Amino acid sequence: MKIIGAEHSLVLAAKTAHILGAELLSAEFRSFPDGELYVRADAPAEDLVIIGSITNSDSLIQLLLLIDACEEADSLSLVIPYMGYARQDKKFRPGEPISARAVALALSQGIDRVYTINIHENTVLDHFVVPAENISIAERISDYIRSMKPGNPLILAPDEGAADFASDVASFGGFEHDHLQKIRLSGTEVNIAPKNMDANGRTVFIVDDIISTGGTLATAAGMLKEQGAAEVHAACVHGVFTNGGYARLAAAGIKSVAASDTIESGASSFSAAESISAALRGR
Ligand code: R5P
């Protein structure tokens, strides 16, 4: 097995290759003066794995080009650590595309199987026309939280939709967990608090699949502090941190913000490489 990293997933690809004892193949990425992208990869007729997150439209095109450049591969697996466009997984308004479907169909051409990591909705996997598997790194987040040796920790999901994920993170570390509930007090006022638990005196970790603008977490953090939380931390799989998201969380008094390396940034505090390696070994 040989690994090729797309331009924005090179560190994760290198870590995965190291764990697997696999060769990391190099690829060239640049753009033409008109902005079109150029990719070149020495892709032999072997068992190849491309690791590449879709963090913007260019990285999607880059992945499509990389897949095409690997046409000689005996077998080609694609790992998409962060799959941008996956959140538009249904038509919210008439006339909209199902962007997750469009992207999945395009990427399915030329590959034999695909892996995602904590995909926004598992139904997105059904849009690939090759075998598709989702890998959860809840255990890695749990390990990270444990490494901080928190006193009296409480794992919270920011909403009911993320409750199962928070439960998974908590169960690996033997932590207590709950999810936040938003109660509208008036046209302008909402109260956000854990549904069943009391945050008073607890070291709270809000965990989510994605932190994007950080708006959800910043509001929740302020209220948890008012409710007596000793410390509020945030951890997620995919740190998108758009529109000043990271700064917004810091300004809200969140003591630490951690993400995995599915999107490589200064916030990448734990890695998805072990989980990807285990899935690739198990093929
Ligand atoms: C939504 O379904 C996701 O799980 C996240 O909760 C959401 O993307 C977070 O967005 P933001 O950081 O912009 O509040």
PDB file of C-alpha atoms and ligand atoms in Angstrom:
ATOM      1  CA  MET A   1       0.000   0.000   0.000  1.00  0.00           C
ATOM      2  CA  LYS A   2       1.271   3.503  -0.878  1.00  0.00           C
ATOM      3  CA  ILE A   3      -0.157   6.784   0.333  1.00  0.00           C
ATOM      4  CA  ILE A   4      -0.551  10.071  -1.528  1.00  0.00           C
ATOM      5  CA  GLY A   5      -1.543  13.210   0.389  1.00  0.00           C
ATOM      6  CA  ALA A   6      -3.475  16.017  -1.250  1.00  0.00           C
ATOM      7  CA  GLU A   7      -1.992  19.463  -0.732  1.00  0.00           C
ATOM      8  CA  HIS A   8      -3.894  20.325   2.449  1.00  0.00           C
ATOM      9  CA  SER A   9      -3.705  16.880   4.053  1.00  0.00           C
ATOM     10  CA  LEU A  10       0.015  16.251   3.762  1.00  0.00           C
ATOM     11  CA  VAL A  11       0.724  16.042   7.497  1.00  0.00           C
ATOM     12  CA  LEU A  12      -2.141  13.628   8.087  1.00  0.00           C
ATOM     13  CA  ALA A  13      -1.066  11.551   5.072  1.00  0.00           C
ATOM     14  CA  ALA A  14       2.525  11.435   6.368  1.00  0.00           C
ATOM     15  CA  LYS A  15       1.404  10.375   9.859  1.00  0.00           C
ATOM     16  CA  THR A  16      -0.842   7.678   8.412  1.00  0.00           C
ATOM     17  CA  ALA A  17       1.936   6.377   6.157  1.00  0.00           C
ATOM     18  CA  HIS A  18       4.306   6.290   9.149  1.00  0.00           C
ATOM     19  CA  ILE A  19       1.861   4.292  11.289  1.00  0.00           C
ATOM     20  CA  LEU A  20       1.223   1.833   8.455  1.00  0.00           C
ATOM     21  CA  GLY A  21       4.888   1.602   7.472  1.00  0.00           C
ATOM     22  CA  ALA A  22       3.737   2.546   3.967  1.00  0.00           C
ATOM     23  CA  GLU A  23       5.603   4.681   1.457  1.00  0.00           C
ATOM     24  CA  LEU A  24       4.399   8.272   1.114  1.00  0.00           C
ATOM     25  CA  LEU A  25       4.407   9.190  -2.573  1.00  0.00           C
ATOM     26  CA  SER A  26       5.051  12.766  -3.527  1.00  0.00           C
ATOM     27  CA  ALA A  27       2.785  14.843  -5.711  1.00  0.00           C
ATOM     28  CA  GLU A  28       3.106  18.284  -7.222  1.00  0.00           C
ATOM     29  CA  PHE A  29       0.421  20.921  -6.773  1.00  0.00           C
ATOM     30  CA  ARG A  30       0.401  24.307  -8.436  1.00  0.00           C
ATOM     31  CA  SER A  31      -1.889  26.580 -10.360  1.00  0.00           C
ATOM     32  CA  PHE A  32      -1.781  28.067 -13.846  1.00  0.00           C
ATOM     33  CA  PRO A  33      -1.793  31.863 -14.282  1.00  0.00           C
ATOM     34  CA  ASP A  34      -5.546  31.763 -14.987  1.00  0.00           C
ATOM     35  CA  GLY A  35      -6.180  29.998 -11.677  1.00  0.00           C
ATOM     36  CA  GLU A  36      -6.736  26.495 -13.051  1.00  0.00           C
ATOM     37  CA  LEU A  37      -5.095  23.828 -10.919  1.00  0.00           C
ATOM     38  CA  TYR A  38      -2.299  21.482 -11.928  1.00  0.00           C
ATOM     39  CA  VAL A  39      -1.503  18.173 -10.252  1.00  0.00           C
ATOM     40  CA  ARG A  40       1.172  15.613 -10.998  1.00  0.00           C
ATOM     41  CA  ALA A  41       1.723  12.389  -9.071  1.00  0.00           C
ATOM     42  CA  ASP A  42       4.074   9.449  -9.589  1.00  0.00           C
ATOM     43  CA  ALA A  43       1.311   6.903  -9.138  1.00  0.00           C
ATOM     44  CA  PRO A  44       2.443   3.338  -9.859  1.00  0.00           C
ATOM     45  CA  ALA A  45       0.214   0.379 -10.719  1.00  0.00           C
ATOM     46  CA  GLU A  46      -0.131  -0.646  -7.076  1.00  0.00           C
ATOM     47  CA  ASP A  47      -2.520  -0.453  -4.134  1.00  0.00           C
ATOM     48  CA  LEU A  48      -2.830   3.326  -3.608  1.00  0.00           C
ATOM     49  CA  VAL A  49      -4.588   5.449  -1.012  1.00  0.00           C
ATOM     50  CA  ILE A  50      -5.278   9.148  -1.529  1.00  0.00           C
ATOM     51  CA  ILE A  51      -5.868  11.195   1.617  1.00  0.00           C
ATOM     52  CA  GLY A  52      -7.395  14.596   0.939  1.00  0.00           C
ATOM     53  CA  SER A  53      -9.846  16.856   2.741  1.00  0.00           C
ATOM     54  CA  ILE A  54     -12.307  19.041   0.869  1.00  0.00           C
ATOM     55  CA  THR A  55     -11.929  22.360   2.622  1.00  0.00           C
ATOM     56  CA  ASN A  56     -12.893  24.521  -0.349  1.00  0.00           C
ATOM     57  CA  SER A  57     -13.739  24.230  -4.041  1.00  0.00           C
ATOM     58  CA  ASP A  58     -10.094  24.137  -5.142  1.00  0.00           C
ATOM     59  CA  SER A  59      -9.335  21.185  -2.895  1.00  0.00           C
ATOM     60  CA  LEU A  60     -12.284  19.346  -4.441  1.00  0.00           C
ATOM     61  CA  ILE A  61     -10.939  19.934  -7.963  1.00  0.00           C
ATOM     62  CA  GLN A  62      -7.484  18.925  -6.764  1.00  0.00           C
ATOM     63  CA  LEU A  63      -8.871  15.609  -5.490  1.00  0.00           C
ATOM     64  CA  LEU A  64     -10.641  14.951  -8.785  1.00  0.00           C
ATOM     65  CA  LEU A  65      -7.395  15.598 -10.667  1.00  0.00           C
ATOM     66  CA  LEU A  66      -5.402  13.422  -8.273  1.00  0.00           C
ATOM     67  CA  ILE A  67      -7.839  10.530  -8.734  1.00  0.00           C
ATOM     68  CA  ASP A  68      -7.490  10.874 -12.501  1.00  0.00           C
ATOM     69  CA  ALA A  69      -3.693  10.976 -12.204  1.00  0.00           C
ATOM     70  CA  CYS A  70      -3.850   7.629 -10.349  1.00  0.00           C
ATOM     71  CA  GLU A  71      -5.606   5.828 -13.199  1.00  0.00           C
ATOM     72  CA  GLU A  72      -2.867   3.151 -13.353  1.00  0.00           C
ATOM     73  CA  ALA A  73      -3.461   2.072  -9.731  1.00  0.00           C
ATOM     74  CA  ASP A  74      -4.365  -1.599  -9.179  1.00  0.00           C
ATOM     75  CA  SER A  75      -6.695  -0.464  -6.458  1.00  0.00           C
ATOM     76  CA  LEU A  76      -7.466   3.089  -5.375  1.00  0.00           C
ATOM     77  CA  SER A  77      -8.935   4.039  -1.997  1.00  0.00           C
ATOM     78  CA  LEU A  78      -9.906   7.594  -1.159  1.00  0.00           C
ATOM     79  CA  VAL A  79      -9.896   8.918   2.405  1.00  0.00           C
ATOM     80  CA  ILE A  80     -11.775  12.214   2.752  1.00  0.00           C
ATOM     81  CA  PRO A  81     -10.926  13.378   6.285  1.00  0.00           C
ATOM     82  CA  TYR A  82     -13.188  16.449   6.035  1.00  0.00           C
ATOM     83  CA  MET A  83     -15.809  16.433   3.337  1.00  0.00           C
ATOM     84  CA  GLY A  84     -16.858  19.948   2.542  1.00  0.00           C
ATOM     85  CA  TYR A  85     -20.266  20.288   0.854  1.00  0.00           C
ATOM     86  CA  ALA A  86     -21.580  17.422   3.019  1.00  0.00           C
ATOM     87  CA  ARG A  87     -23.749  19.754   5.091  1.00  0.00           C
ATOM     88  CA  GLN A  88     -25.989  20.472   2.069  1.00  0.00           C
ATOM     89  CA  ASP A  89     -27.267  16.901   2.300  1.00  0.00           C
ATOM     90  CA  LYS A  90     -30.862  17.663   1.364  1.00  0.00           C
ATOM     91  CA  LYS A  91     -32.891  20.267  -0.475  1.00  0.00           C
ATOM     92  CA  PHE A  92     -33.635  22.802   2.250  1.00  0.00           C
ATOM     93  CA  ARG A  93     -35.451  24.968  -0.320  1.00  0.00           C
ATOM     94  CA  PRO A  94     -36.929  24.027  -3.697  1.00  0.00           C
ATOM     95  CA  GLY A  95     -34.439  24.411  -6.506  1.00  0.00           C
ATOM     96  CA  GLU A  96     -31.375  23.655  -4.410  1.00  0.00           C
ATOM     97  CA  PRO A  97     -28.931  20.872  -5.289  1.00  0.00           C
ATOM     98  CA  ILE A  98     -28.056  18.053  -2.933  1.00  0.00           C
ATOM     99  CA  SER A  99     -24.444  19.158  -2.950  1.00  0.00           C
ATOM    100  CA  ALA A 100     -23.258  16.149  -0.939  1.00  0.00           C
ATOM    101  CA  ARG A 101     -24.682  13.888  -3.664  1.00  0.00           C
ATOM    102  CA  ALA A 102     -23.097  15.889  -6.507  1.00  0.00           C
ATOM    103  CA  VAL A 103     -19.684  15.738  -4.825  1.00  0.00           C
ATOM    104  CA  ALA A 104     -19.981  12.052  -3.891  1.00  0.00           C
ATOM    105  CA  LEU A 105     -20.961  11.078  -7.436  1.00  0.00           C
ATOM    106  CA  ALA A 106     -18.080  13.045  -8.975  1.00  0.00           C
ATOM    107  CA  LEU A 107     -15.512  11.549  -6.571  1.00  0.00           C
ATOM    108  CA  SER A 108     -16.784   7.993  -7.074  1.00  0.00           C
ATOM    109  CA  GLN A 109     -15.416   7.889 -10.628  1.00  0.00           C
ATOM    110  CA  GLY A 110     -12.091   6.080 -10.707  1.00  0.00           C
ATOM    111  CA  ILE A 111     -11.922   4.918  -7.085  1.00  0.00           C
ATOM    112  CA  ASP A 112     -12.652   1.532  -5.552  1.00  0.00           C
ATOM    113  CA  ARG A 113     -13.714   2.577  -2.053  1.00  0.00           C
ATOM    114  CA  VAL A 114     -14.028   5.659   0.092  1.00  0.00           C
ATOM    115  CA  TYR A 115     -13.652   6.500   3.774  1.00  0.00           C
ATOM    116  CA  THR A 116     -14.974   9.581   5.523  1.00  0.00           C
ATOM    117  CA  ILE A 117     -14.382  10.725   9.085  1.00  0.00           C
ATOM    118  CA  ASN A 118     -17.292  11.707  11.300  1.00  0.00           C
ATOM    119  CA  ILE A 119     -19.317  12.633   8.264  1.00  0.00           C
ATOM    120  CA  HIS A 120     -22.075  15.142   8.977  1.00  0.00           C
ATOM    121  CA  GLU A 121     -24.822  12.578   8.243  1.00  0.00           C
ATOM    122  CA  ASN A 122     -24.287   8.894   7.493  1.00  0.00           C
ATOM    123  CA  THR A 123     -26.841   9.136   4.666  1.00  0.00           C
ATOM    124  CA  VAL A 124     -24.189  11.033   2.651  1.00  0.00           C
ATOM    125  CA  LEU A 125     -22.351   7.702   2.264  1.00  0.00           C
ATOM    126  CA  ASP A 126     -25.267   6.350   0.221  1.00  0.00           C
ATOM    127  CA  HIS A 127     -24.479   8.844  -2.550  1.00  0.00           C
ATOM    128  CA  PHE A 128     -21.129   7.225  -3.360  1.00  0.00           C
ATOM    129  CA  VAL A 129     -21.443   4.475  -5.953  1.00  0.00           C
ATOM    130  CA  VAL A 130     -18.487   2.566  -4.451  1.00  0.00           C
ATOM    131  CA  PRO A 131     -18.297   0.997  -0.961  1.00  0.00           C
ATOM    132  CA  ALA A 132     -18.205   3.817   1.583  1.00  0.00           C
ATOM    133  CA  GLU A 133     -17.332   3.664   5.279  1.00  0.00           C
ATOM    134  CA  ASN A 134     -17.375   6.296   7.982  1.00  0.00           C
ATOM    135  CA  ILE A 135     -14.671   6.311  10.656  1.00  0.00           C
ATOM    136  CA  SER A 136     -15.350   7.913  14.028  1.00  0.00           C
ATOM    137  CA  ILE A 137     -12.520   9.473  16.012  1.00  0.00           C
ATOM    138  CA  ALA A 138     -14.612   9.926  19.172  1.00  0.00           C
ATOM    139  CA  GLU A 139     -12.042   7.818  21.033  1.00  0.00           C
ATOM    140  CA  ARG A 140      -9.231  10.207  19.998  1.00  0.00           C
ATOM    141  CA  ILE A 141     -11.165  13.157  21.432  1.00  0.00           C
ATOM    142  CA  SER A 142     -11.747  11.183  24.606  1.00  0.00           C
ATOM    143  CA  ASP A 143      -8.010  10.410  24.863  1.00  0.00           C
ATOM    144  CA  TYR A 144      -7.228  14.084  24.357  1.00  0.00           C
ATOM    145  CA  ILE A 145      -9.628  15.140  27.117  1.00  0.00           C
ATOM    146  CA  ARG A 146      -8.183  12.513  29.453  1.00  0.00           C
ATOM    147  CA  SER A 147      -4.656  13.766  28.714  1.00  0.00           C
ATOM    148  CA  MET A 148      -5.680  17.166  30.094  1.00  0.00           C
ATOM    149  CA  LYS A 149      -6.436  15.498  33.444  1.00  0.00           C
ATOM    150  CA  PRO A 150      -9.549  17.643  34.016  1.00  0.00           C
ATOM    151  CA  GLY A 151     -11.113  17.882  37.458  1.00  0.00           C
ATOM    152  CA  ASN A 152     -14.799  16.880  37.575  1.00  0.00           C
ATOM    153  CA  PRO A 153     -15.264  16.772  33.770  1.00  0.00           C
ATOM    154  CA  LEU A 154     -18.618  16.952  32.030  1.00  0.00           C
ATOM    155  CA  ILE A 155     -18.952  16.263  28.292  1.00  0.00           C
ATOM    156  CA  LEU A 156     -21.667  18.280  26.613  1.00  0.00           C
ATOM    157  CA  ALA A 157     -23.120  18.202  23.112  1.00  0.00           C
ATOM    158  CA  PRO A 158     -24.146  21.662  21.883  1.00  0.00           C
ATOM    159  CA  ASP A 159     -27.547  20.294  20.818  1.00  0.00           C
ATOM    160  CA  GLU A 160     -29.573  17.095  20.742  1.00  0.00           C
ATOM    161  CA  GLY A 161     -28.293  16.259  17.240  1.00  0.00           C
ATOM    162  CA  ALA A 162     -24.751  15.893  18.603  1.00  0.00           C
ATOM    163  CA  ALA A 163     -25.838  13.964  21.729  1.00  0.00           C
ATOM    164  CA  ASP A 164     -24.822  10.528  20.380  1.00  0.00           C
ATOM    165  CA  PHE A 165     -21.379  11.831  19.480  1.00  0.00           C
ATOM    166  CA  ALA A 166     -20.919  13.330  22.969  1.00  0.00           C
ATOM    167  CA  SER A 167     -22.095  10.043  24.452  1.00  0.00           C
ATOM    168  CA  ASP A 168     -19.470   8.148  22.411  1.00  0.00           C
ATOM    169  CA  VAL A 169     -16.700  10.536  23.497  1.00  0.00           C
ATOM    170  CA  ALA A 170     -17.801  10.230  27.131  1.00  0.00           C
ATOM    171  CA  SER A 171     -18.103   6.453  27.120  1.00  0.00           C
ATOM    172  CA  PHE A 172     -14.506   5.927  25.945  1.00  0.00           C
ATOM    173  CA  GLY A 173     -13.234   7.982  28.875  1.00  0.00           C
ATOM    174  CA  GLY A 174     -15.846   6.996  31.460  1.00  0.00           C
ATOM    175  CA  PHE A 175     -17.025  10.624  31.682  1.00  0.00           C
ATOM    176  CA  GLU A 176     -20.501  11.944  32.443  1.00  0.00           C
ATOM    177  CA  HIS A 177     -22.320  13.569  29.531  1.00  0.00           C
ATOM    178  CA  ASP A 178     -25.403  15.517  28.563  1.00  0.00           C
ATOM    179  CA  HIS A 179     -26.556  17.825  25.784  1.00  0.00           C
ATOM    180  CA  LEU A 180     -27.371  21.503  25.839  1.00  0.00           C
ATOM    181  CA  GLN A 181     -30.951  22.604  25.494  1.00  0.00           C
ATOM    182  CA  LYS A 182     -32.033  25.988  24.204  1.00  0.00           C
ATOM    183  CA  ILE A 183     -35.130  27.440  25.853  1.00  0.00           C
ATOM    184  CA  ARG A 184     -36.581  30.612  24.340  1.00  0.00           C
ATOM    185  CA  LEU A 185     -37.483  33.017  27.153  1.00  0.00           C
ATOM    186  CA  SER A 186     -38.773  35.824  24.916  1.00  0.00           C
ATOM    187  CA  GLY A 187     -38.470  37.120  21.363  1.00  0.00           C
ATOM    188  CA  THR A 188     -34.880  38.192  22.076  1.00  0.00           C
ATOM    189  CA  GLU A 189     -33.762  36.047  25.016  1.00  0.00           C
ATOM    190  CA  VAL A 190     -32.755  32.382  25.123  1.00  0.00           C
ATOM    191  CA  ASN A 191     -31.386  30.263  27.917  1.00  0.00           C
ATOM    192  CA  ILE A 192     -28.924  27.502  27.070  1.00  0.00           C
ATOM    193  CA  ALA A 193     -28.227  24.897  29.758  1.00  0.00           C
ATOM    194  CA  PRO A 194     -27.521  21.159  30.078  1.00  0.00           C
ATOM    195  CA  LYS A 195     -30.781  19.212  29.798  1.00  0.00           C
ATOM    196  CA  ASN A 196     -30.289  17.009  32.859  1.00  0.00           C
ATOM    197  CA  MET A 197     -27.005  17.908  34.570  1.00  0.00           C
ATOM    198  CA  ASP A 198     -25.782  20.909  36.568  1.00  0.00           C
ATOM    199  CA  ALA A 199     -22.669  22.604  35.126  1.00  0.00           C
ATOM    200  CA  ASN A 200     -21.853  24.297  38.444  1.00  0.00           C
ATOM    201  CA  GLY A 201     -18.248  23.573  39.451  1.00  0.00           C
ATOM    202  CA  ARG A 202     -17.659  21.273  36.472  1.00  0.00           C
ATOM    203  CA  THR A 203     -14.889  21.355  33.872  1.00  0.00           C
ATOM    204  CA  VAL A 204     -17.081  21.364  30.792  1.00  0.00           C
ATOM    205  CA  PHE A 205     -15.981  20.059  27.385  1.00  0.00           C
ATOM    206  CA  ILE A 206     -18.376  20.947  24.588  1.00  0.00           C
ATOM    207  CA  VAL A 207     -17.777  18.444  21.785  1.00  0.00           C
ATOM    208  CA  ASP A 208     -19.108  18.601  18.244  1.00  0.00           C
ATOM    209  CA  ASP A 209     -18.356  17.205  14.810  1.00  0.00           C
ATOM    210  CA  ILE A 210     -17.719  20.652  13.291  1.00  0.00           C
ATOM    211  CA  ILE A 211     -16.876  24.080  14.668  1.00  0.00           C
ATOM    212  CA  SER A 212     -17.451  26.585  11.896  1.00  0.00           C
ATOM    213  CA  THR A 213     -18.268  30.148  12.961  1.00  0.00           C
ATOM    214  CA  GLY A 214     -18.157  29.092  16.617  1.00  0.00           C
ATOM    215  CA  GLY A 215     -21.407  31.002  17.159  1.00  0.00           C
ATOM    216  CA  THR A 216     -23.245  28.086  18.763  1.00  0.00           C
ATOM    217  CA  LEU A 217     -20.432  27.350  21.193  1.00  0.00           C
ATOM    218  CA  ALA A 218     -19.631  30.956  22.088  1.00  0.00           C
ATOM    219  CA  THR A 219     -23.201  31.628  23.207  1.00  0.00           C
ATOM    220  CA  ALA A 220     -23.357  28.363  25.143  1.00  0.00           C
ATOM    221  CA  ALA A 221     -19.999  28.992  26.836  1.00  0.00           C
ATOM    222  CA  GLY A 222     -21.093  32.369  28.182  1.00  0.00           C
ATOM    223  CA  MET A 223     -24.209  30.847  29.710  1.00  0.00           C
ATOM    224  CA  LEU A 224     -22.349  27.884  31.179  1.00  0.00           C
ATOM    225  CA  LYS A 225     -19.958  30.271  32.920  1.00  0.00           C
ATOM    226  CA  GLU A 226     -22.972  32.125  34.350  1.00  0.00           C
ATOM    227  CA  GLN A 227     -24.253  28.753  35.558  1.00  0.00           C
ATOM    228  CA  GLY A 228     -21.031  28.285  37.532  1.00  0.00           C
ATOM    229  CA  ALA A 229     -18.979  26.079  35.205  1.00  0.00           C
ATOM    230  CA  ALA A 230     -15.386  26.140  36.517  1.00  0.00           C
ATOM    231  CA  GLU A 231     -13.911  25.996  32.991  1.00  0.00           C
ATOM    232  CA  VAL A 232     -15.326  25.616  29.494  1.00  0.00           C
ATOM    233  CA  HIS A 233     -13.300  23.880  26.769  1.00  0.00           C
ATOM    234  CA  ALA A 234     -14.255  22.996  23.208  1.00  0.00           C
ATOM    235  CA  ALA A 235     -13.159  20.036  21.099  1.00  0.00           C
ATOM    236  CA  CYS A 236     -14.286  18.978  17.659  1.00  0.00           C
ATOM    237  CA  VAL A 237     -13.355  16.659  14.826  1.00  0.00           C
ATOM    238  CA  HIS A 238     -13.343  19.245  12.033  1.00  0.00           C
ATOM    239  CA  GLY A 239     -12.056  22.717  12.926  1.00  0.00           C
ATOM    240  CA  VAL A 240     -13.379  24.822  10.047  1.00  0.00           C
ATOM    241  CA  PHE A 241     -13.057  28.084  12.037  1.00  0.00           C
ATOM    242  CA  THR A 242     -14.521  30.366   9.429  1.00  0.00           C
ATOM    243  CA  ASN A 243     -15.331  34.088   9.796  1.00  0.00           C
ATOM    244  CA  GLY A 244     -13.150  34.517  12.874  1.00  0.00           C
ATOM    245  CA  GLY A 245     -14.534  31.387  14.540  1.00  0.00           C
ATOM    246  CA  TYR A 246     -11.403  30.651  16.579  1.00  0.00           C
ATOM    247  CA  ALA A 247     -11.159  34.220  17.883  1.00  0.00           C
ATOM    248  CA  ARG A 248     -14.890  34.239  18.694  1.00  0.00           C
ATOM    249  CA  LEU A 249     -14.404  31.208  20.957  1.00  0.00           C
ATOM    250  CA  ALA A 250     -11.408  32.747  22.689  1.00  0.00           C
ATOM    251  CA  ALA A 251     -13.335  35.990  23.222  1.00  0.00           C
ATOM    252  CA  ALA A 252     -16.189  33.991  24.760  1.00  0.00           C
ATOM    253  CA  GLY A 253     -13.825  32.799  27.500  1.00  0.00           C
ATOM    254  CA  ILE A 254     -13.416  29.240  26.235  1.00  0.00           C
ATOM    255  CA  LYS A 255     -10.211  28.074  27.857  1.00  0.00           C
ATOM    256  CA  SER A 256      -9.003  25.750  25.108  1.00  0.00           C
ATOM    257  CA  VAL A 257     -10.174  24.950  21.607  1.00  0.00           C
ATOM    258  CA  ALA A 258      -8.979  21.706  20.069  1.00  0.00           C
ATOM    259  CA  ALA A 259      -9.619  20.027  16.743  1.00  0.00           C
ATOM    260  CA  SER A 260      -8.212  17.069  14.893  1.00  0.00           C
ATOM    261  CA  ASP A 261      -6.007  17.248  11.809  1.00  0.00           C
ATOM    262  CA  THR A 262      -8.804  16.452   9.335  1.00  0.00           C
ATOM    263  CA  ILE A 263      -8.354  20.167   8.654  1.00  0.00           C
ATOM    264  CA  GLU A 264      -4.740  21.006   9.407  1.00  0.00           C
ATOM    265  CA  SER A 265      -4.311  24.164  11.474  1.00  0.00           C
ATOM    266  CA  GLY A 266      -2.732  25.496  14.648  1.00  0.00           C
ATOM    267  CA  ALA A 267      -5.746  24.098  16.530  1.00  0.00           C
ATOM    268  CA  SER A 268      -4.966  20.518  15.431  1.00  0.00           C
ATOM    269  CA  SER A 269      -4.328  18.924  18.830  1.00  0.00           C
ATOM    270  CA  PHE A 270      -5.000  15.263  18.117  1.00  0.00           C
ATOM    271  CA  SER A 271      -4.799  13.154  15.000  1.00  0.00           C
ATOM    272  CA  ALA A 272      -7.135  11.037  12.927  1.00  0.00           C
ATOM    273  CA  ALA A 273      -4.144   9.050  11.601  1.00  0.00           C
ATOM    274  CA  GLU A 274      -4.472   6.073  14.014  1.00  0.00           C
ATOM    275  CA  SER A 275      -8.152   5.655  13.173  1.00  0.00           C
ATOM    276  CA  ILE A 276      -7.536   5.942   9.414  1.00  0.00           C
ATOM    277  CA  SER A 277      -4.678   3.434   9.650  1.00  0.00           C
ATOM    278  CA  ALA A 278      -6.861   0.934  11.515  1.00  0.00           C
ATOM    279  CA  ALA A 279      -9.575   1.226   8.856  1.00  0.00           C
ATOM    280  CA  LEU A 280      -7.064   0.810   6.000  1.00  0.00           C
ATOM    281  CA  ARG A 281      -5.501  -2.223   7.698  1.00  0.00           C
ATOM    282  CA  GLY A 282      -8.936  -3.782   8.038  1.00  0.00           C
ATOM    283  CA  ARG A 283      -9.835  -3.645   4.341  1.00  0.00           C
TER     284      ARG A 283
HETATM  285  C1  R5P B   1     -24.210  21.340  12.703  1.00  0.00           C
HETATM  286  O1  R5P B   1     -25.064  20.520  12.430  1.00  0.00           O
HETATM  287  C2  R5P B   1     -22.853  20.949  13.109  1.00  0.00           C
HETATM  288  O2  R5P B   1     -22.836  19.754  13.831  1.00  0.00           O
HETATM  289  C3  R5P B   1     -22.211  22.033  13.958  1.00  0.00           C
HETATM  290  O3  R5P B   1     -22.914  22.136  15.179  1.00  0.00           O
HETATM  291  C4  R5P B   1     -22.256  23.358  13.262  1.00  0.00           C
HETATM  292  O4  R5P B   1     -21.704  23.224  11.976  1.00  0.00           O
HETATM  293  C5  R5P B   1     -21.476  24.392  14.056  1.00  0.00           C
HETATM  294  O5  R5P B   1     -21.563  25.603  13.373  1.00  0.00           O
HETATM  295  P1  R5P B   1     -21.061  26.975  14.015  1.00  0.00           P
HETATM  296  O6  R5P B   1     -19.688  26.749  14.558  1.00  0.00           O
HETATM  297  O7  R5P B   1     -21.089  27.931  12.853  1.00  0.00           O
HETATM  298  O8  R5P B   1     -22.029  27.372  15.095  1.00  0.00           O
END
